[in-house]
CSV table of C-alpha atoms (C1' of nucleotides) in Angstrom, one decimal:
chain,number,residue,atom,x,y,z
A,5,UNK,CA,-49.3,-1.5,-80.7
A,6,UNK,CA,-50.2,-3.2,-84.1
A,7,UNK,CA,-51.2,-6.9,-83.1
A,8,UNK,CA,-54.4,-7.8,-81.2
A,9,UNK,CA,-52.7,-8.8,-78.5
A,10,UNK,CA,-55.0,-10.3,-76.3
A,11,UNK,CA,-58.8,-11.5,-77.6
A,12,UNK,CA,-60.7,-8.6,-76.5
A,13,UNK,CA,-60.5,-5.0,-79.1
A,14,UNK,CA,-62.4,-2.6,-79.1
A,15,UNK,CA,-65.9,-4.7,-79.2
A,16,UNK,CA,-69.0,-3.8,-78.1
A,17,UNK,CA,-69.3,-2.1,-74.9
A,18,UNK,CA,-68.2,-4.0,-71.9
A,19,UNK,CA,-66.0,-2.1,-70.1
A,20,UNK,CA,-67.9,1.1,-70.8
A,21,UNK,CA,-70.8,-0.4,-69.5
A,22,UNK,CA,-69.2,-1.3,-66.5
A,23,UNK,CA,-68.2,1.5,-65.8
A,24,UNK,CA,-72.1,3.3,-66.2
A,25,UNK,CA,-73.3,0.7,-63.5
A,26,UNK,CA,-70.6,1.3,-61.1
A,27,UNK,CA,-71.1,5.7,-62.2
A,28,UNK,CA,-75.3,5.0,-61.0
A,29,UNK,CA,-74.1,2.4,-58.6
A,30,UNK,CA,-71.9,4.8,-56.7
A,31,UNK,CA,-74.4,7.7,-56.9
A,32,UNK,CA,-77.5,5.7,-55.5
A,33,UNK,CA,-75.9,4.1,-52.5
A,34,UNK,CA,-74.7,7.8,-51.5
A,35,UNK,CA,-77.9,8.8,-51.3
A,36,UNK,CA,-79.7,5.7,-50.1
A,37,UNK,CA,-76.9,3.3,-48.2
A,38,UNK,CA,-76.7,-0.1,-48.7
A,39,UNK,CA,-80.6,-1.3,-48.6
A,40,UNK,CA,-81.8,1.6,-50.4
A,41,UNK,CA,-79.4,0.6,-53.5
A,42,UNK,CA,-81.8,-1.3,-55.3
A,43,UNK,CA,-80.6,-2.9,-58.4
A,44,UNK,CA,-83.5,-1.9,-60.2
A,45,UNK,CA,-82.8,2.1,-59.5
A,46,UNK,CA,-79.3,1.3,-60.6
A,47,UNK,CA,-80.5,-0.5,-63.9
A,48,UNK,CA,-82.7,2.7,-64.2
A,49,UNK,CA,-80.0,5.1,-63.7
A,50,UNK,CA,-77.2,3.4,-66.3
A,51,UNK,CA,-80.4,3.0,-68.7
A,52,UNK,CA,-78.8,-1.2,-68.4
A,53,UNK,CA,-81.0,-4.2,-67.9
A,54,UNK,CA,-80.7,-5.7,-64.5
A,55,UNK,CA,-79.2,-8.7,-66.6
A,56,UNK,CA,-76.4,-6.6,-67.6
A,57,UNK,CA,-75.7,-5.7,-64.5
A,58,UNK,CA,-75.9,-9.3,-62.9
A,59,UNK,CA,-73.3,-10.5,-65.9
A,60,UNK,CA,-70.6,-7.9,-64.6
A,61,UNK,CA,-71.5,-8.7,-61.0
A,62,UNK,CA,-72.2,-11.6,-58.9
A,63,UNK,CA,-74.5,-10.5,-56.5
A,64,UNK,CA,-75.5,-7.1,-54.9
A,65,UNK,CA,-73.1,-7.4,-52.4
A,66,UNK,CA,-70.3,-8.0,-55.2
A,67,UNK,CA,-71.3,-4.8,-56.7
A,68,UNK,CA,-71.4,-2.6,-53.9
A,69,UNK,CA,-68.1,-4.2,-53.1
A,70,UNK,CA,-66.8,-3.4,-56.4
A,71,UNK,CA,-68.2,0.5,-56.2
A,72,UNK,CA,-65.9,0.7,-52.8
A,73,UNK,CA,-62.8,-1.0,-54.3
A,74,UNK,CA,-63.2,1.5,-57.7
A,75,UNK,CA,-64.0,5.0,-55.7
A,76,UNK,CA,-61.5,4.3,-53.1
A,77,UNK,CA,-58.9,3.9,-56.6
A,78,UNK,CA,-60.1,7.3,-58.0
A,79,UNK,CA,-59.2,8.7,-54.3
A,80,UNK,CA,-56.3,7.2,-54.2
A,81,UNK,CA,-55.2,8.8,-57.6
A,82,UNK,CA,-56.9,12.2,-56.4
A,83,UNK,CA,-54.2,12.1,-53.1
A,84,UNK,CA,-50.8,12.4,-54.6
A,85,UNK,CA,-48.6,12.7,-51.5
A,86,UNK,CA,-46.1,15.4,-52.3
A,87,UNK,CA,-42.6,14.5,-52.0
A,88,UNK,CA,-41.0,13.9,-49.0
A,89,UNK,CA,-38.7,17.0,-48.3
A,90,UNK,CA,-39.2,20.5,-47.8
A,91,UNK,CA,-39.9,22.6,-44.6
A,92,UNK,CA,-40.3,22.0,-41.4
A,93,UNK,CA,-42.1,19.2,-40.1
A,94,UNK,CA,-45.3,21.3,-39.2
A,95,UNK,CA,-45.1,22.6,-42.6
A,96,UNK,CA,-44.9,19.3,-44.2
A,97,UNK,CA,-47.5,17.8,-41.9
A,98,UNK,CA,-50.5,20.9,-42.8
A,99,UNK,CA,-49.5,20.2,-46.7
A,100,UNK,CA,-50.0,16.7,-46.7
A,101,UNK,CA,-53.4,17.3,-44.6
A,102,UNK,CA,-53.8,19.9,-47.1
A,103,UNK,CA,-53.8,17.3,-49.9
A,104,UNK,CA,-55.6,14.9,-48.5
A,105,UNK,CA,-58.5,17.6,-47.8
A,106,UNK,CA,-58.6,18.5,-51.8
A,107,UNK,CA,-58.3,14.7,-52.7
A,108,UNK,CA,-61.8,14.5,-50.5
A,109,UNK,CA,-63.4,17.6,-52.0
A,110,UNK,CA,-62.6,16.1,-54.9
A,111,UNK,CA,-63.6,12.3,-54.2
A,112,UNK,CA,-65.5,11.9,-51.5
A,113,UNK,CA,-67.5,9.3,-52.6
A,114,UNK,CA,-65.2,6.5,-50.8
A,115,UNK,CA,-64.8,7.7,-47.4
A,116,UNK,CA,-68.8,8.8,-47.6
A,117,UNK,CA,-69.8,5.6,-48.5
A,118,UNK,CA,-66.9,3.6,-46.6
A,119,UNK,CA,-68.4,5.5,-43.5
A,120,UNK,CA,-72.2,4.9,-43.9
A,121,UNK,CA,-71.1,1.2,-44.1
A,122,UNK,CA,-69.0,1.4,-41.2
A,123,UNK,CA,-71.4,2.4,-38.8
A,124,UNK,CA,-73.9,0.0,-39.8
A,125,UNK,CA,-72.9,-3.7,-37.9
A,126,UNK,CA,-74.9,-6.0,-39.5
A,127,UNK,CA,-74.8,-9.9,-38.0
A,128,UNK,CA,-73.7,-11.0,-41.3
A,129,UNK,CA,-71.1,-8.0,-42.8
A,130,UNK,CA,-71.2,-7.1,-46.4
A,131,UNK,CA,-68.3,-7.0,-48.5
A,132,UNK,CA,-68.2,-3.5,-48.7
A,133,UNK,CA,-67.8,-2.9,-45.0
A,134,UNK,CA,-64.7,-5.5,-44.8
A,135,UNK,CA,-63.1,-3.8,-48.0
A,136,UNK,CA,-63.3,-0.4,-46.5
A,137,UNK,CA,-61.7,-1.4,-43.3
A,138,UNK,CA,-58.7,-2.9,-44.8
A,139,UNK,CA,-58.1,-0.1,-46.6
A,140,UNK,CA,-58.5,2.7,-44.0
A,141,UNK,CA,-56.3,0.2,-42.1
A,142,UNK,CA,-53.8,0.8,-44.4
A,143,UNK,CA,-54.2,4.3,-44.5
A,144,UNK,CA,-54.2,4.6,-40.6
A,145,UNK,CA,-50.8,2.5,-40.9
A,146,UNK,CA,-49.2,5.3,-43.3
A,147,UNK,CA,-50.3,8.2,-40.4
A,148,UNK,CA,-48.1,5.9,-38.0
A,149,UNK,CA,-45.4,5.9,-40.6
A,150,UNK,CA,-45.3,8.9,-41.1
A,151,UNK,CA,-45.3,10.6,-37.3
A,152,UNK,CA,-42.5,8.1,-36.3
A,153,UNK,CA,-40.3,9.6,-39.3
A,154,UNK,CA,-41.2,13.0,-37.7
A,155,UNK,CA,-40.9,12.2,-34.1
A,156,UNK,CA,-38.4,9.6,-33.7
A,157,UNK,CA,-38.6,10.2,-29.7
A,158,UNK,CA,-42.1,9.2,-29.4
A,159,UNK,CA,-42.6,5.8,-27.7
A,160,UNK,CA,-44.9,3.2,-29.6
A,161,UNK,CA,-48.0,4.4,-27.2
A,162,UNK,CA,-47.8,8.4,-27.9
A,163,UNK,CA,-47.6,7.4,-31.5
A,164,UNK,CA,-50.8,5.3,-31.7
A,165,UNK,CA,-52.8,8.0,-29.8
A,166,UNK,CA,-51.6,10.7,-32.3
A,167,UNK,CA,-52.4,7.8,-34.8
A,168,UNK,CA,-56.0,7.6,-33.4
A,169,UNK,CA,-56.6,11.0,-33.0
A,170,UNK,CA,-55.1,12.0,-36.5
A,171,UNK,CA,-57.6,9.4,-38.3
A,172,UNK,CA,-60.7,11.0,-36.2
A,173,UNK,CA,-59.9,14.3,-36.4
A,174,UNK,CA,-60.2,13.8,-40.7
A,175,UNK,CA,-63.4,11.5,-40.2
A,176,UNK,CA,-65.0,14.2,-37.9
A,177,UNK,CA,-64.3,17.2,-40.5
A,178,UNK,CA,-65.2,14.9,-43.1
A,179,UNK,CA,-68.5,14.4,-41.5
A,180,UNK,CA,-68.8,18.4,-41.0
A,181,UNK,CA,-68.5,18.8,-44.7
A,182,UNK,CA,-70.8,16.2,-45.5
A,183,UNK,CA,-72.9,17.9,-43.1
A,184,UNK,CA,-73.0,21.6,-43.4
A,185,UNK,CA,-71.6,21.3,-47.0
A,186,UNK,CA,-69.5,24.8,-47.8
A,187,UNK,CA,-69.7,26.8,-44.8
A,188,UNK,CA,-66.9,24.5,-44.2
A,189,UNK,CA,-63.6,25.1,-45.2
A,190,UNK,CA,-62.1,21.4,-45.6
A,191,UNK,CA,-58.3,22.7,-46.4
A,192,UNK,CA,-58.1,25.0,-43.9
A,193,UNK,CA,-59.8,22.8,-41.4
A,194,UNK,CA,-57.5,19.8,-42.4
A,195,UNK,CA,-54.1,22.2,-42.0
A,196,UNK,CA,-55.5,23.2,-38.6
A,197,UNK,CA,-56.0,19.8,-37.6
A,198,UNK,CA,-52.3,19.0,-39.2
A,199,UNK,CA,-50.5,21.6,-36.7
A,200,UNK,CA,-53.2,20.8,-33.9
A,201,UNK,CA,-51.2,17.1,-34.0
A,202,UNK,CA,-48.4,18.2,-34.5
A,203,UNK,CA,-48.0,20.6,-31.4
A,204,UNK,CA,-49.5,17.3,-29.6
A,205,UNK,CA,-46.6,15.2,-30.6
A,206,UNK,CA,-44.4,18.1,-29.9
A,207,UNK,CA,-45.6,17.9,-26.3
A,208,UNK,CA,-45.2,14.5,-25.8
A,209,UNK,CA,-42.0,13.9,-27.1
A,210,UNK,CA,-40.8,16.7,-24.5
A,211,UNK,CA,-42.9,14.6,-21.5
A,212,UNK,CA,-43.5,10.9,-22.7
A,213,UNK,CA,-46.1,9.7,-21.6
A,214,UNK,CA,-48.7,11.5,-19.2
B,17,UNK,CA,-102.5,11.6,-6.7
B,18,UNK,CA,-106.0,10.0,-5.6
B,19,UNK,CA,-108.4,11.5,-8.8
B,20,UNK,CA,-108.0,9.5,-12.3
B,21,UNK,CA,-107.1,12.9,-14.2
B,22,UNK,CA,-106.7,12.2,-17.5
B,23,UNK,CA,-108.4,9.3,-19.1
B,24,UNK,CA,-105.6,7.4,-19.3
B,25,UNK,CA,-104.8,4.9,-16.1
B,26,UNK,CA,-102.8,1.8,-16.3
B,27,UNK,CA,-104.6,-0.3,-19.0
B,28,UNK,CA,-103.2,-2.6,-20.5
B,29,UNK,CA,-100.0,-1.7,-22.6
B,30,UNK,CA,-100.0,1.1,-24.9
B,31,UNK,CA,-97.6,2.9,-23.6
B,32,UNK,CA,-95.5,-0.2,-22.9
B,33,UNK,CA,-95.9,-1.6,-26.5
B,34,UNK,CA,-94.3,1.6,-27.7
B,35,UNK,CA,-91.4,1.1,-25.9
B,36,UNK,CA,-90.8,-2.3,-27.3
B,37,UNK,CA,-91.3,-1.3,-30.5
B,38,UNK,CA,-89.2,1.3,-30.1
B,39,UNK,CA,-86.5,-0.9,-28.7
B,40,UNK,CA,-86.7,-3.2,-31.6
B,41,UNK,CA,-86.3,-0.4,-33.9
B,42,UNK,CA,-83.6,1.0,-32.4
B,43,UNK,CA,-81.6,-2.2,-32.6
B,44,UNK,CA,-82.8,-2.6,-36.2
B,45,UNK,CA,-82.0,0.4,-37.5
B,46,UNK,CA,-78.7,0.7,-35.7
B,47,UNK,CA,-77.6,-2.9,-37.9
B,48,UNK,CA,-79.1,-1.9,-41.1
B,49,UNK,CA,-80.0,1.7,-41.6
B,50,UNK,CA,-82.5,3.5,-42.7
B,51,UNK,CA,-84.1,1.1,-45.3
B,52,UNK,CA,-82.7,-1.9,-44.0
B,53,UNK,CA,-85.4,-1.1,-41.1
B,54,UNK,CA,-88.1,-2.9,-42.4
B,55,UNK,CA,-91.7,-3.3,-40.5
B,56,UNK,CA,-91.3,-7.2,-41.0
B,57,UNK,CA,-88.2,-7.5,-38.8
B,58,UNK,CA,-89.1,-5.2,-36.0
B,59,UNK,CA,-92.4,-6.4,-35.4
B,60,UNK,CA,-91.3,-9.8,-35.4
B,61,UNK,CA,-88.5,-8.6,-32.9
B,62,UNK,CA,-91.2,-7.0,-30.8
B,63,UNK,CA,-93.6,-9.7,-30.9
B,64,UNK,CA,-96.4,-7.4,-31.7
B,65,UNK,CA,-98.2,-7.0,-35.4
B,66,UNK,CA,-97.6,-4.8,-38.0
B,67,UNK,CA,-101.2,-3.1,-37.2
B,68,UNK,CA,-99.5,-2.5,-33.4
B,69,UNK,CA,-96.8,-0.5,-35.1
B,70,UNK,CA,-99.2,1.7,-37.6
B,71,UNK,CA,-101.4,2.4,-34.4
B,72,UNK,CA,-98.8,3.8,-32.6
B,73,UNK,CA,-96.9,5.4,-35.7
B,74,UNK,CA,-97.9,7.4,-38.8
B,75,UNK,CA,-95.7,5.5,-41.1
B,76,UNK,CA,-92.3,4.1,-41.2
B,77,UNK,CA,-90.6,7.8,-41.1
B,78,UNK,CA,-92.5,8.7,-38.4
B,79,UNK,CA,-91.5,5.7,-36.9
B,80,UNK,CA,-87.4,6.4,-37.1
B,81,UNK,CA,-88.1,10.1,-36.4
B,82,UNK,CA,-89.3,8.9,-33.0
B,83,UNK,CA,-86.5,6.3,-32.4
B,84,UNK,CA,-84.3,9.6,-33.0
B,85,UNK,CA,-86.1,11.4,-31.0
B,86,UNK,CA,-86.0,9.3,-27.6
B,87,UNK,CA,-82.6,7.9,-28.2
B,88,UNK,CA,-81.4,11.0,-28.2
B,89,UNK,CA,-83.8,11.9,-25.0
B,90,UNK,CA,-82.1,8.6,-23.5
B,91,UNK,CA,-78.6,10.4,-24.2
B,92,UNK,CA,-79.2,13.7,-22.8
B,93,UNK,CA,-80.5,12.1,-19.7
B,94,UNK,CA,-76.7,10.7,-19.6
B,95,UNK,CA,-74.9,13.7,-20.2
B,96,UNK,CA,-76.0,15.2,-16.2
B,97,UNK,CA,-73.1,18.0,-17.2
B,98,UNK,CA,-71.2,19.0,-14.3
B,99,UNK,CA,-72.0,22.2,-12.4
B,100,UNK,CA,-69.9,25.1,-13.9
B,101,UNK,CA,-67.8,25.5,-11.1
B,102,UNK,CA,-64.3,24.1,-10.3
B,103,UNK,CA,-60.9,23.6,-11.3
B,104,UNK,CA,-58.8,25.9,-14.2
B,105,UNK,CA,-60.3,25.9,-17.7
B,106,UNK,CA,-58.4,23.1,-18.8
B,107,UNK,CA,-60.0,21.2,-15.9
B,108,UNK,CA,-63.1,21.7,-16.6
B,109,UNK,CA,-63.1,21.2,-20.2
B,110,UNK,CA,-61.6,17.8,-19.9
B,111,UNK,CA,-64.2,16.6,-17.4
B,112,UNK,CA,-67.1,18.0,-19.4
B,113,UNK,CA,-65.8,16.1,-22.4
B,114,UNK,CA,-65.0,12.7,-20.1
B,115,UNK,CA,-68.7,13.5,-19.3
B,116,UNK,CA,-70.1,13.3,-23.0
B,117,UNK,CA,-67.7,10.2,-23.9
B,118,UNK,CA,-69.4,8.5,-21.0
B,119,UNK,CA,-72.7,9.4,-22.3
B,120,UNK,CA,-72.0,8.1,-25.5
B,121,UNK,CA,-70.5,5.1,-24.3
B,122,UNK,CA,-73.6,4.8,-22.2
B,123,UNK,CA,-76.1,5.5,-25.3
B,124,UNK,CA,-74.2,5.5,-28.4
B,125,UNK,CA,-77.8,5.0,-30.3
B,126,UNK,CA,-78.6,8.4,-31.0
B,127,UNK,CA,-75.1,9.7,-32.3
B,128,UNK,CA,-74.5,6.6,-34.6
B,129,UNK,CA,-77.8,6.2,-36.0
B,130,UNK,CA,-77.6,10.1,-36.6
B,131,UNK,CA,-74.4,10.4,-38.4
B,132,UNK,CA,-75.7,7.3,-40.3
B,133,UNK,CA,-79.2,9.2,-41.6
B,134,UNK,CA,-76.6,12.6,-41.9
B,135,UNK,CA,-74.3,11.1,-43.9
B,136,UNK,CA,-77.3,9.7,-46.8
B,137,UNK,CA,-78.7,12.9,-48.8
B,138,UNK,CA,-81.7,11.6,-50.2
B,139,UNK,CA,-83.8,13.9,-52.9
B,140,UNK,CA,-86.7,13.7,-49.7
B,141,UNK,CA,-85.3,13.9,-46.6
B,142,UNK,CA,-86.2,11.7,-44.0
B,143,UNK,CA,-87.4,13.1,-40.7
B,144,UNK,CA,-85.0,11.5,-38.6
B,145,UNK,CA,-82.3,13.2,-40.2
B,146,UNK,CA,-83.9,16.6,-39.9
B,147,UNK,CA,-84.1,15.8,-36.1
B,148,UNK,CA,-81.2,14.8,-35.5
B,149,UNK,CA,-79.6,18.2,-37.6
B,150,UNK,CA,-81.8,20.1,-35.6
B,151,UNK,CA,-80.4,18.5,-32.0
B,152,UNK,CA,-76.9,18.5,-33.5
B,153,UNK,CA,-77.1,22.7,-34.3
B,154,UNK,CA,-77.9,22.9,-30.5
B,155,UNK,CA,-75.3,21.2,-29.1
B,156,UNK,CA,-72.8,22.7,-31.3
B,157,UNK,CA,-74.3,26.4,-29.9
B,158,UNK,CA,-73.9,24.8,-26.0
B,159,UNK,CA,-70.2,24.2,-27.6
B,160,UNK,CA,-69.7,27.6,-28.5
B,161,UNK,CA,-71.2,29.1,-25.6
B,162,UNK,CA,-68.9,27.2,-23.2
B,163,UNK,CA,-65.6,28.4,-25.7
B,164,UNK,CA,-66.7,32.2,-25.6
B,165,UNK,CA,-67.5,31.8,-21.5
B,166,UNK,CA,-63.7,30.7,-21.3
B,167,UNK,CA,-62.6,32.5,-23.5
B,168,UNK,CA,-63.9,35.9,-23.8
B,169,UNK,CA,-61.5,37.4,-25.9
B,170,UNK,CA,-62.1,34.9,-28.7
B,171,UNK,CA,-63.4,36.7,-32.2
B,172,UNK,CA,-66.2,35.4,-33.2
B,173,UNK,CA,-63.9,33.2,-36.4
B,174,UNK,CA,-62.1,32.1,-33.9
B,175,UNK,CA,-65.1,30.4,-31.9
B,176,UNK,CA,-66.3,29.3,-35.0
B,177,UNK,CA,-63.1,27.4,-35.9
B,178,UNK,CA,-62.9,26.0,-32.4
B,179,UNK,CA,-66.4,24.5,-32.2
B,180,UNK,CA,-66.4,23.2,-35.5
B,181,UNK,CA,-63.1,21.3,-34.7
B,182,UNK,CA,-64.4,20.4,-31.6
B,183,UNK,CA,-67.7,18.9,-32.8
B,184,UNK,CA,-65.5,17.0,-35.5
B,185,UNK,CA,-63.0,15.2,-33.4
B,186,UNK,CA,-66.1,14.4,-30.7
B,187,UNK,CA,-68.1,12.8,-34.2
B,188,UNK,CA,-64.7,11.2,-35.4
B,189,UNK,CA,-63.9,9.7,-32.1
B,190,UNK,CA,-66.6,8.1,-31.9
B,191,UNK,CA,-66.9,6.6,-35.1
B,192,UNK,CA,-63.3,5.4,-34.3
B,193,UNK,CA,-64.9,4.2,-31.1
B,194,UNK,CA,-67.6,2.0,-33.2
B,195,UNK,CA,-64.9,0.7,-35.5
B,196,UNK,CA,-62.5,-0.3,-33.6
B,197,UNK,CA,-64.9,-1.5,-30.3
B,198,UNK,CA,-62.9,-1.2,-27.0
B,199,UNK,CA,-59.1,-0.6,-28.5
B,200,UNK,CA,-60.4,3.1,-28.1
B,201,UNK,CA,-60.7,4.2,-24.7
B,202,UNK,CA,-63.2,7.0,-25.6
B,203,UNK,CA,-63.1,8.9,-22.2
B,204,UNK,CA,-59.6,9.1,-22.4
B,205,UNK,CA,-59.4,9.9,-26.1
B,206,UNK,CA,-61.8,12.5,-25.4
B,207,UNK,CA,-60.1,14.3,-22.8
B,208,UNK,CA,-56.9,14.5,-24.8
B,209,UNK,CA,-59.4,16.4,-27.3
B,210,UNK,CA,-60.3,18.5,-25.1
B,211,UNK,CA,-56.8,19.9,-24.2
B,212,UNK,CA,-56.3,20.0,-27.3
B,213,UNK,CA,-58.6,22.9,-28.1
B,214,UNK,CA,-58.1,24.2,-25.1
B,215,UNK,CA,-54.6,24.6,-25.9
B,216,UNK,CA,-55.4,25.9,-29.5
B,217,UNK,CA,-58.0,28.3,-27.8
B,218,UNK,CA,-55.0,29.7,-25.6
B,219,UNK,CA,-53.0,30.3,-28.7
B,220,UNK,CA,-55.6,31.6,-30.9
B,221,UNK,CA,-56.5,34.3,-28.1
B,222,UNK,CA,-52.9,35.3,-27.9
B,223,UNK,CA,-52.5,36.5,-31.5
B,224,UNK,CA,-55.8,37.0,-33.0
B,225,UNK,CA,-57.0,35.6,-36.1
B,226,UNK,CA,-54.0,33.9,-38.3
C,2,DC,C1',-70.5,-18.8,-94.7
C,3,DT,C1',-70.6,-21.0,-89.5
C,4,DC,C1',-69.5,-20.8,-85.1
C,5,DC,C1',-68.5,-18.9,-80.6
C,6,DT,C1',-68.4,-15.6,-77.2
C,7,DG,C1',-69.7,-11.3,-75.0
C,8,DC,C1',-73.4,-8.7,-73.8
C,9,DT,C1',-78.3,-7.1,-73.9
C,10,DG,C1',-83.4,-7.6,-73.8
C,11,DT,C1',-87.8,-9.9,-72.0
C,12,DA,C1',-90.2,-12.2,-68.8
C,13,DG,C1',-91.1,-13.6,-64.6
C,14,DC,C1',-90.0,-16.4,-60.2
C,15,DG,C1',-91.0,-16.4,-55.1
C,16,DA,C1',-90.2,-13.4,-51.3
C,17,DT,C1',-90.7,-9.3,-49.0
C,18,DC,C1',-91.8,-4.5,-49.0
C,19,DG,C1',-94.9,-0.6,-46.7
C,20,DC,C1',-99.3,-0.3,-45.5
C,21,DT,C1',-104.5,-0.9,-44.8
C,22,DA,C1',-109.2,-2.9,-43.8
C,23,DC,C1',-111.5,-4.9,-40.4
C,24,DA,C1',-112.9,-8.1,-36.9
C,25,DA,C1',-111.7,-9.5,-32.1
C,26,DT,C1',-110.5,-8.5,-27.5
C,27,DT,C1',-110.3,-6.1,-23.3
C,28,DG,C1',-110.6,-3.0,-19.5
C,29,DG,C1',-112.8,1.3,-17.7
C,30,DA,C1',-117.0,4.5,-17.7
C,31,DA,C1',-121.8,4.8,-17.5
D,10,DT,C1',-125.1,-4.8,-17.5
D,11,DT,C1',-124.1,-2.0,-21.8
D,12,DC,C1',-121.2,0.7,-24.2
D,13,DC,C1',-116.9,2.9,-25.8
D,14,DA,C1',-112.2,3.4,-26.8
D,15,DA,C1',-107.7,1.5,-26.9
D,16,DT,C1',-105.0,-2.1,-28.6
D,17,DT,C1',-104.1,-6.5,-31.0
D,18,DG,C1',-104.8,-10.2,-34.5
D,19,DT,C1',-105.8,-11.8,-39.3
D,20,DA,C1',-105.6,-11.3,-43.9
D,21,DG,C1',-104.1,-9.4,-47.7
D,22,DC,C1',-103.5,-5.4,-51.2
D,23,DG,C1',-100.3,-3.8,-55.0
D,24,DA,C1',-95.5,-2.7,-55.5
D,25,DT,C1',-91.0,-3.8,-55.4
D,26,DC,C1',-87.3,-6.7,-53.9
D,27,DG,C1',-83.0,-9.7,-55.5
D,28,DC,C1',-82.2,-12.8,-58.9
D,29,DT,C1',-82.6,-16.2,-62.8
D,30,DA,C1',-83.7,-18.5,-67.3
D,31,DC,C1',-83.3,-17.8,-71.7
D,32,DA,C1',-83.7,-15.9,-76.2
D,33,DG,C1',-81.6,-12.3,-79.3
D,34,DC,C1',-77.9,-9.9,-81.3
D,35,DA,C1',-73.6,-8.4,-82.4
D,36,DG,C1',-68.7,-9.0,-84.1
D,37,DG,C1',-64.3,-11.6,-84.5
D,38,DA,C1',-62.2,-16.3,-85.6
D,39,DG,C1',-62.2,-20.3,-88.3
DNA sequence: CTCCTGCTGTAGCGATCGCTACAATTGGAA
DNA sequence: TTCCAATTGTAGCGATCGCTACAGCAGGAG
């Protein structure tokens, strides 16, 4: 705690500042996607020169890149899985959607902004779009993970539908949301969703395969 | 079919001119969004001038309120829903949703350039989005017409619920659909959805309201 | 002190933006 | 033929775009 340590103290601003270009970054691009984020709004909004903002970041692209990679982080810390344990494995399943939902409420700004890139299939693909795919990727994996602990008995093609269907059952309520705003009930929606697949994999696991 | 009418005969293009226009923005808008949909690029993609494209359109909103407008007339013209008539419930809400995911499949224009203006929320909202919010409130009422007609001893929550769920996992199938290109067979995915709140429809009119 | 490095401020490049003014063309009506 | 209206072509307006060059300024190291 006493030495320096590394070279950079407490200095100027840097990291702050940083962090003000990625705040107006994150808040224009929700409003305006990925054209309408024009660095000069940005430099307007964090009150930063668009010099500043071309020191922390390479190009456009590298900074919407870097508002994807930073919101999905403050999602990810908004998630917290509960422990794996109690109840019954519908009740576990509607908490976990349960969290999920509140980690969304709370953050939305990566799946929002992971979306609106998404959808968009330009010839040449930003950085953005390819960072947000991994990452739901990975996300998409831990659903998998998670129904084969639950339902051992499903075979590897029941599990990817209930995968699938899982993923785009939290998009679409997402979307609703975003949509209709809070006439919506994003908990309660998720939990529904949560026994919905659960009493699918129930099914299937009695019949495989249709 | 003999008298000139109107004014208006064959001419020269007009009417054509539109179209290409409109096809150009369509394809335009569907890569880059909203903003990303600049005059340059479509009326070089057209062929036709700028001046073509501010004769036949106010402005550039005007111009992606149309493209809304008849993609989404190109989609409804795809839907052809079947006549209510045969089978069980289940039946026939499995083949009216096999029906929509062929219509999207067949013009998935108006949906993804939709949820793509929905999910900005500019200070000034563009028309397009207005549009497609407006279409979108109807088809979610056709929804919830077909729920209480099967099931009439539905509460009104309970309707609500099930058409909001049901609008959700239609948008978040198809966004799944766009991702992930032809891994997703949509029909099928959206046939499971439909049992699916069928089956929750069942349940919910058993014990009302959880 | 002198230097170096991290960051900000000023100015501006060429390209493109949305949009407009206006002349040219063209086919139908008279 | 003359005329009108619908459409296209040419040229360009001022504003903004992404981005860069470069000078200025701070504070820690020597």
């Amino acid at each position: 705690m006493a030495r320096p340590q590394t070279t950079r103290k407490k200095r100027a601003n840097g990291v702050e500042s940083r962090q003000r270009i990625l705040d107006a970054a994150v808040e224009i691009a929700g409003e305006r996607g990925y054209e309408g984020t024009s660095i000069a709004a940005v430099s307007a909004k964090c009150g930063l020169p668009a010099s500043s903002i071309y020191w922390h970041f390479k190009d456009k692209d590298d900074l919407i890149a870097a508002v994807i990679e930073r919101s999905f982080g403050t999602w990810l810390a908004a998630v917290e899985l509960p422990d794996e344990a109690a109840g019954t494995p519908v009740e576990r399943a509607a908490h976990m959607a349960a969290g999920v939902a509140r980690s969304l409420l709370e953050a939305p700004d990566f799946l929002r902004l992971g979306l609106m890139l998404a959808l968009e299939n330009r010839p040449t693909e930003p950085r953005g779009r390819t960072v947000f795919l991994q990452v739901r990727d990975i996300a998409a994996r831990k659903i998998t993970d998670v129904v084969t602990e639950l339902f051992p008995d499903l075979d590897e093609e029941a599990v990817r539908l209930l995968t699938t269907y899982a993923v785009a059952g939290a998009d679409g309520l997402f979307v609703q949301r975003e949509i209709q705003g809070e006439a919506v009930d994003l908990v309660a929606m998720f939990e529904f969703h949560a026994r919905m697949v659960h009493d699918a994999a129930l099914n299937l696991a009695a019949r495989p395969t249709t």
